[in-house]
Amino acid sequence: MEGDSSYLGGFKARVDQFGLKRAVFWYLTTLIERTFKVHVHYVFVTQSIPDRQDFFPPEGYEHRAVAPIDLLPYVPVCDELSEEMLRESEANKDTCLASFYQNELVGFDFSSTSRAPVTDQLDFVVPSGFRYGYKGWTHPDHRRKKLSQGRIELHKTLRTAAMFYIKINNYPSLLRPYRYPGARRMHTGYVGWIEFRERQIPFASRRAKWVGCEFAPKGETLKRRYTET
């Protein structure tokens, strides 16, 4: 297997960081993904009601909503942005919440209430009543300042429930700090895709479909076939 030494090195690092059980799970699921081209993610939903607390960014920082197209000047200096992506987000009427330090872009989160890209072949079709966050970034020099938390608090003012997915072995994202019960996310099934002959074939568990979470090939309108019985 290509990259075996780094692969095993990653396993040892995960044992130290997350424990043996999670490291073994990471190893097995990564092996399955590489061998059978199966990609599986947990689906989560979160509350739509803002917390009754004020969240102030550190001195010199500001969080605010901007139009995706407003970030075009930052494309040359931010590898996470592209003109194509920003124009598509603008046409889709997506929301962008950005963090600035002394008027320089240091972070952002994009979200959609209609449709958002997953891969070069698949889109996430956002069910009615939900908002899907599909791209988030914080500049490495400005991390550990709770900037993403500040943007999350700003998102809550939109008063729409959030839906998102996380790879089943992505423990840095899965093992979040303690949250009060009212602020916790709820696991609602699985989604993913299988690669076969250069095609990405999406799938979703019954519970994910019940909530309305499914992927669709780009350009196709998703036909909801699941009904509660």
GROMACS .gro file of C-alpha atoms in nm:
model
  229
    1MET     CA    1   0.000   0.000   0.000
    2GLU     CA    2   0.137   0.337  -0.100
    3GLY     CA    3   0.243   0.549   0.195
    4ASP     CA    4   0.248   0.258   0.443
    5SER     CA    5   0.513   0.418   0.664
    6SER     CA    6   0.319   0.742   0.701
    7TYR     CA    7  -0.003   0.541   0.738
    8LEU     CA    8   0.137   0.345   1.034
    9GLY     CA    9   0.291   0.661   1.172
   10GLY     CA   10  -0.054   0.818   1.163
   11PHE     CA   11  -0.195   0.516   1.347
   12LYS     CA   12   0.060   0.551   1.629
   13ALA     CA   13  -0.011   0.922   1.656
   14ARG     CA   14  -0.384   0.851   1.684
   15VAL     CA   15  -0.328   0.594   1.958
   16ASP     CA   16  -0.147   0.864   2.158
   17GLN     CA   17  -0.413   1.125   2.086
   18PHE     CA   18  -0.742   0.934   2.083
   19GLY     CA   19  -0.673   0.593   2.241
   20LEU     CA   20  -0.635   0.243   2.101
   21LYS     CA   21  -1.003   0.172   2.026
   22ARG     CA   22  -1.052   0.486   1.815
   23ALA     CA   23  -0.715   0.441   1.646
   24VAL     CA   24  -0.808   0.086   1.540
   25PHE     CA   25  -1.144   0.212   1.410
   26TRP     CA   26  -0.964   0.487   1.214
   27TYR     CA   27  -0.720   0.229   1.070
   28LEU     CA   28  -0.994  -0.014   0.961
   29THR     CA   29  -1.228   0.248   0.813
   30THR     CA   30  -0.941   0.415   0.627
   31LEU     CA   31  -0.836   0.074   0.490
   32ILE     CA   32  -1.194   0.007   0.373
   33GLU     CA   33  -1.213   0.350   0.213
   34ARG     CA   34  -0.887   0.301   0.025
   35THR     CA   35  -0.966  -0.057  -0.082
   36PHE     CA   36  -1.336  -0.045  -0.163
   37LYS     CA   37  -1.376   0.331  -0.226
   38VAL     CA   38  -1.658   0.363   0.028
   39HIS     CA   39  -1.696   0.702   0.202
   40VAL     CA   40  -1.923   0.716   0.509
   41HIS     CA   41  -2.024   1.017   0.719
   42TYR     CA   42  -2.237   1.076   1.027
   43VAL     CA   43  -2.527   1.319   0.985
   44PHE     CA   44  -2.592   1.574   1.259
   45VAL     CA   45  -2.854   1.840   1.326
   46THR     CA   46  -2.834   2.120   1.581
   47GLN     CA   47  -3.073   2.360   1.747
   48SER     CA   48  -3.201   2.673   1.577
   49ILE     CA   49  -3.254   2.887   1.890
   50PRO     CA   50  -2.967   3.121   1.987
   51ASP     CA   51  -2.812   3.081   2.332
   52ARG     CA   52  -2.901   3.349   2.581
   53GLN     CA   53  -2.551   3.486   2.599
   54ASP     CA   54  -2.338   3.747   2.427
   55PHE     CA   55  -2.022   3.640   2.248
   56PHE     CA   56  -1.759   3.906   2.194
   57PRO     CA   57  -1.464   3.849   1.959
   58PRO     CA   58  -1.111   3.921   2.088
   59GLU     CA   59  -0.986   4.277   2.057
   60GLY     CA   60  -0.909   4.372   1.697
   61TYR     CA   61  -1.139   4.103   1.550
   62GLU     CA   62  -1.482   4.138   1.391
   63HIS     CA   63  -1.740   3.885   1.270
   64ARG     CA   64  -1.991   3.992   1.007
   65ALA     CA   65  -2.209   3.862   0.725
   66VAL     CA   66  -2.081   3.937   0.375
   67ALA     CA   67  -2.192   3.850   0.024
   68PRO     CA   68  -1.980   3.565  -0.117
   69ILE     CA   69  -1.881   3.785  -0.409
   70ASP     CA   70  -1.730   4.036  -0.162
   71LEU     CA   71  -1.447   3.789  -0.095
   72LEU     CA   72  -1.322   3.793  -0.456
   73PRO     CA   73  -1.030   4.027  -0.369
   74TYR     CA   74  -0.899   3.761  -0.126
   75VAL     CA   75  -0.881   3.477  -0.383
   76PRO     CA   76  -0.512   3.546  -0.469
   77VAL     CA   77  -0.406   3.525  -0.103
   78CYS     CA   78  -0.636   3.247   0.025
   79ASP     CA   79  -0.601   2.896  -0.119
   80GLU     CA   80  -0.939   2.800   0.030
   81LEU     CA   81  -1.123   3.037  -0.206
   82SER     CA   82  -1.174   3.035  -0.581
   83GLU     CA   83  -1.361   3.268  -0.814
   84GLU     CA   84  -1.575   2.980  -0.943
   85MET     CA   85  -1.678   2.878  -0.592
   86LEU     CA   86  -1.763   3.235  -0.487
   87ARG     CA   87  -1.969   3.306  -0.798
   88GLU     CA   88  -2.157   2.977  -0.756
   89SER     CA   89  -2.227   3.063  -0.390
   90GLU     CA   90  -2.345   3.409  -0.490
   91ALA     CA   91  -2.579   3.270  -0.757
   92ASN     CA   92  -2.711   3.020  -0.503
   93LYS     CA   93  -2.783   3.305  -0.257
   94ASP     CA   94  -2.571   3.137   0.008
   95THR     CA   95  -2.471   3.300   0.336
   96CYS     CA   96  -2.111   3.381   0.423
   97LEU     CA   97  -2.005   3.478   0.776
   98ALA     CA   98  -1.650   3.608   0.785
   99SER     CA   99  -1.394   3.697   1.052
  100PHE     CA  100  -1.162   3.994   1.005
  101TYR     CA  101  -0.856   4.116   1.192
  102GLN     CA  102  -0.773   4.478   1.125
  103ASN     CA  103  -0.981   4.452   0.806
  104GLU     CA  104  -0.791   4.145   0.680
  105LEU     CA  105  -0.983   3.822   0.618
  106VAL     CA  106  -0.885   3.554   0.873
  107GLY     CA  107  -1.176   3.312   0.860
  108PHE     CA  108  -1.513   3.229   0.710
  109ASP     CA  109  -1.806   2.985   0.705
  110PHE     CA  110  -2.041   2.933   0.411
  111SER     CA  111  -2.390   2.792   0.440
  112SER     CA  112  -2.680   2.720   0.209
  113THR     CA  113  -3.052   2.663   0.243
  114SER     CA  114  -3.086   2.503  -0.102
  115ARG     CA  115  -2.790   2.311  -0.246
  116ALA     CA  116  -2.415   2.289  -0.184
  117PRO     CA  117  -2.118   2.101  -0.334
  118VAL     CA  118  -1.989   1.781  -0.174
  119THR     CA  119  -1.748   1.652  -0.443
  120ASP     CA  120  -1.691   1.728  -0.810
  121GLN     CA  121  -1.981   1.491  -0.886
  122LEU     CA  122  -2.219   1.523  -0.591
  123ASP     CA  123  -2.423   1.797  -0.424
  124PHE     CA  124  -2.595   1.809  -0.088
  125VAL     CA  125  -2.963   1.901  -0.133
  126VAL     CA  126  -3.063   2.092   0.180
  127PRO     CA  127  -3.406   1.996   0.318
  128SER     CA  128  -3.658   2.268   0.394
  129GLY     CA  129  -3.610   2.432   0.733
  130PHE     CA  130  -3.236   2.357   0.756
  131ARG     CA  131  -2.914   2.537   0.683
  132TYR     CA  132  -2.608   2.342   0.567
  133GLY     CA  133  -2.256   2.466   0.640
  134TYR     CA  134  -2.030   2.347   0.359
  135LYS     CA  135  -1.703   2.537   0.390
  136GLY     CA  136  -1.523   2.670   0.694
  137TRP     CA  137  -1.171   2.803   0.743
  138THR     CA  138  -0.964   2.996   0.996
  139HIS     CA  139  -0.616   3.128   0.918
  140PRO     CA  140  -0.350   2.920   1.102
  141ASP     CA  141  -0.205   3.234   1.264
  142HIS     CA  142  -0.542   3.320   1.416
  143ARG     CA  143  -0.658   2.986   1.552
  144ARG     CA  144  -0.727   2.910   1.920
  145LYS     CA  145  -0.906   3.242   1.956
  146LYS     CA  146  -1.259   3.094   1.934
  147LEU     CA  147  -1.322   3.267   1.602
  148SER     CA  148  -1.521   2.972   1.467
  149GLN     CA  149  -1.731   2.977   1.786
  150GLY     CA  150  -1.800   3.345   1.724
  151ARG     CA  151  -1.922   3.269   1.373
  152ILE     CA  152  -2.136   2.985   1.511
  153GLU     CA  153  -2.303   3.228   1.751
  154LEU     CA  154  -2.366   3.465   1.459
  155HIS     CA  155  -2.516   3.175   1.262
  156LYS     CA  156  -2.765   3.115   1.542
  157THR     CA  157  -2.917   3.457   1.484
  158LEU     CA  158  -3.036   3.324   1.147
  159ARG     CA  159  -3.278   3.103   1.343
  160THR     CA  160  -3.261   2.802   1.114
  161ALA     CA  161  -3.157   2.457   1.230
  162ALA     CA  162  -2.818   2.343   1.104
  163MET     CA  163  -2.754   2.013   0.929
  164PHE     CA  164  -2.408   1.882   0.851
  165TYR     CA  165  -2.203   1.565   0.814
  166ILE     CA  166  -1.864   1.453   0.948
  167LYS     CA  167  -1.650   1.163   0.833
  168ILE     CA  168  -1.698   0.870   1.071
  169ASN     CA  169  -1.328   0.862   1.171
  170ASN     CA  170  -1.263   1.237   1.185
  171TYR     CA  171  -1.208   1.248   1.561
  172PRO     CA  172  -1.071   1.605   1.578
  173SER     CA  173  -1.417   1.719   1.461
  174LEU     CA  174  -1.620   1.451   1.640
  175LEU     CA  175  -1.464   1.495   1.985
  176ARG     CA  176  -1.579   1.845   2.062
  177PRO     CA  177  -1.565   2.006   2.409
  178TYR     CA  178  -1.857   1.962   2.648
  179ARG     CA  179  -2.182   2.133   2.548
  180TYR     CA  180  -2.494   2.188   2.752
  181PRO     CA  181  -2.776   1.954   2.642
  182GLY     CA  182  -2.964   2.236   2.468
  183ALA     CA  183  -2.661   2.314   2.254
  184ARG     CA  184  -2.563   1.960   2.157
  185ARG     CA  185  -2.584   1.819   1.807
  186MET     CA  186  -2.797   1.510   1.738
  187HIS     CA  187  -2.676   1.215   1.533
  188THR     CA  188  -2.934   1.127   1.267
  189GLY     CA  189  -2.794   0.850   1.051
  190TYR     CA  190  -2.533   0.811   0.779
  191VAL     CA  191  -2.468   0.937   0.427
  192GLY     CA  192  -2.190   0.875   0.178
  193TRP     CA  193  -2.097   0.745  -0.163
  194ILE     CA  194  -1.927   0.454  -0.338
  195GLU     CA  195  -1.678   0.506  -0.620
  196PHE     CA  196  -1.733   0.267  -0.911
  197ARG     CA  197  -1.590   0.305  -1.262
  198GLU     CA  198  -1.517   0.674  -1.208
  199ARG     CA  199  -1.870   0.733  -1.082
  200GLN     CA  200  -1.970   0.839  -0.731
  201ILE     CA  201  -2.289   0.660  -0.631
  202PRO     CA  202  -2.457   0.821  -0.326
  203PHE     CA  203  -2.634   0.638  -0.046
  204ALA     CA  204  -2.810   0.732   0.278
  205SER     CA  205  -2.942   0.542   0.579
  206ARG     CA  206  -3.315   0.525   0.650
  207ARG     CA  207  -3.281   0.766   0.942
  208ALA     CA  208  -3.087   1.022   0.736
  209LYS     CA  209  -3.348   1.003   0.459
  210TRP     CA  210  -3.623   1.051   0.715
  211VAL     CA  211  -3.465   1.380   0.824
  212GLY     CA  212  -3.422   1.473   0.458
  213CYS     CA  213  -3.044   1.435   0.425
  214GLU     CA  214  -2.932   1.291   0.091
  215PHE     CA  215  -2.675   1.355  -0.182
  216ALA     CA  216  -2.762   1.400  -0.549
  217PRO     CA  217  -2.552   1.398  -0.868
  218LYS     CA  218  -2.476   1.749  -0.990
  219GLY     CA  219  -2.743   1.877  -1.224
  220GLU     CA  220  -3.004   1.630  -1.101
  221THR     CA  221  -3.308   1.719  -0.895
  222LEU     CA  222  -3.332   1.489  -0.595
  223LYS     CA  223  -3.657   1.293  -0.586
  224ARG     CA  224  -3.758   1.227  -0.227
  225ARG     CA  225  -3.880   0.868  -0.215
  226TYR     CA  226  -3.883   0.808   0.158
  227THR     CA  227  -4.216   0.835   0.340
  228GLU     CA  228  -4.292   0.763   0.703
  229THR     CA  229  -4.492   0.448   0.751
   0.00000   0.00000   0.00000
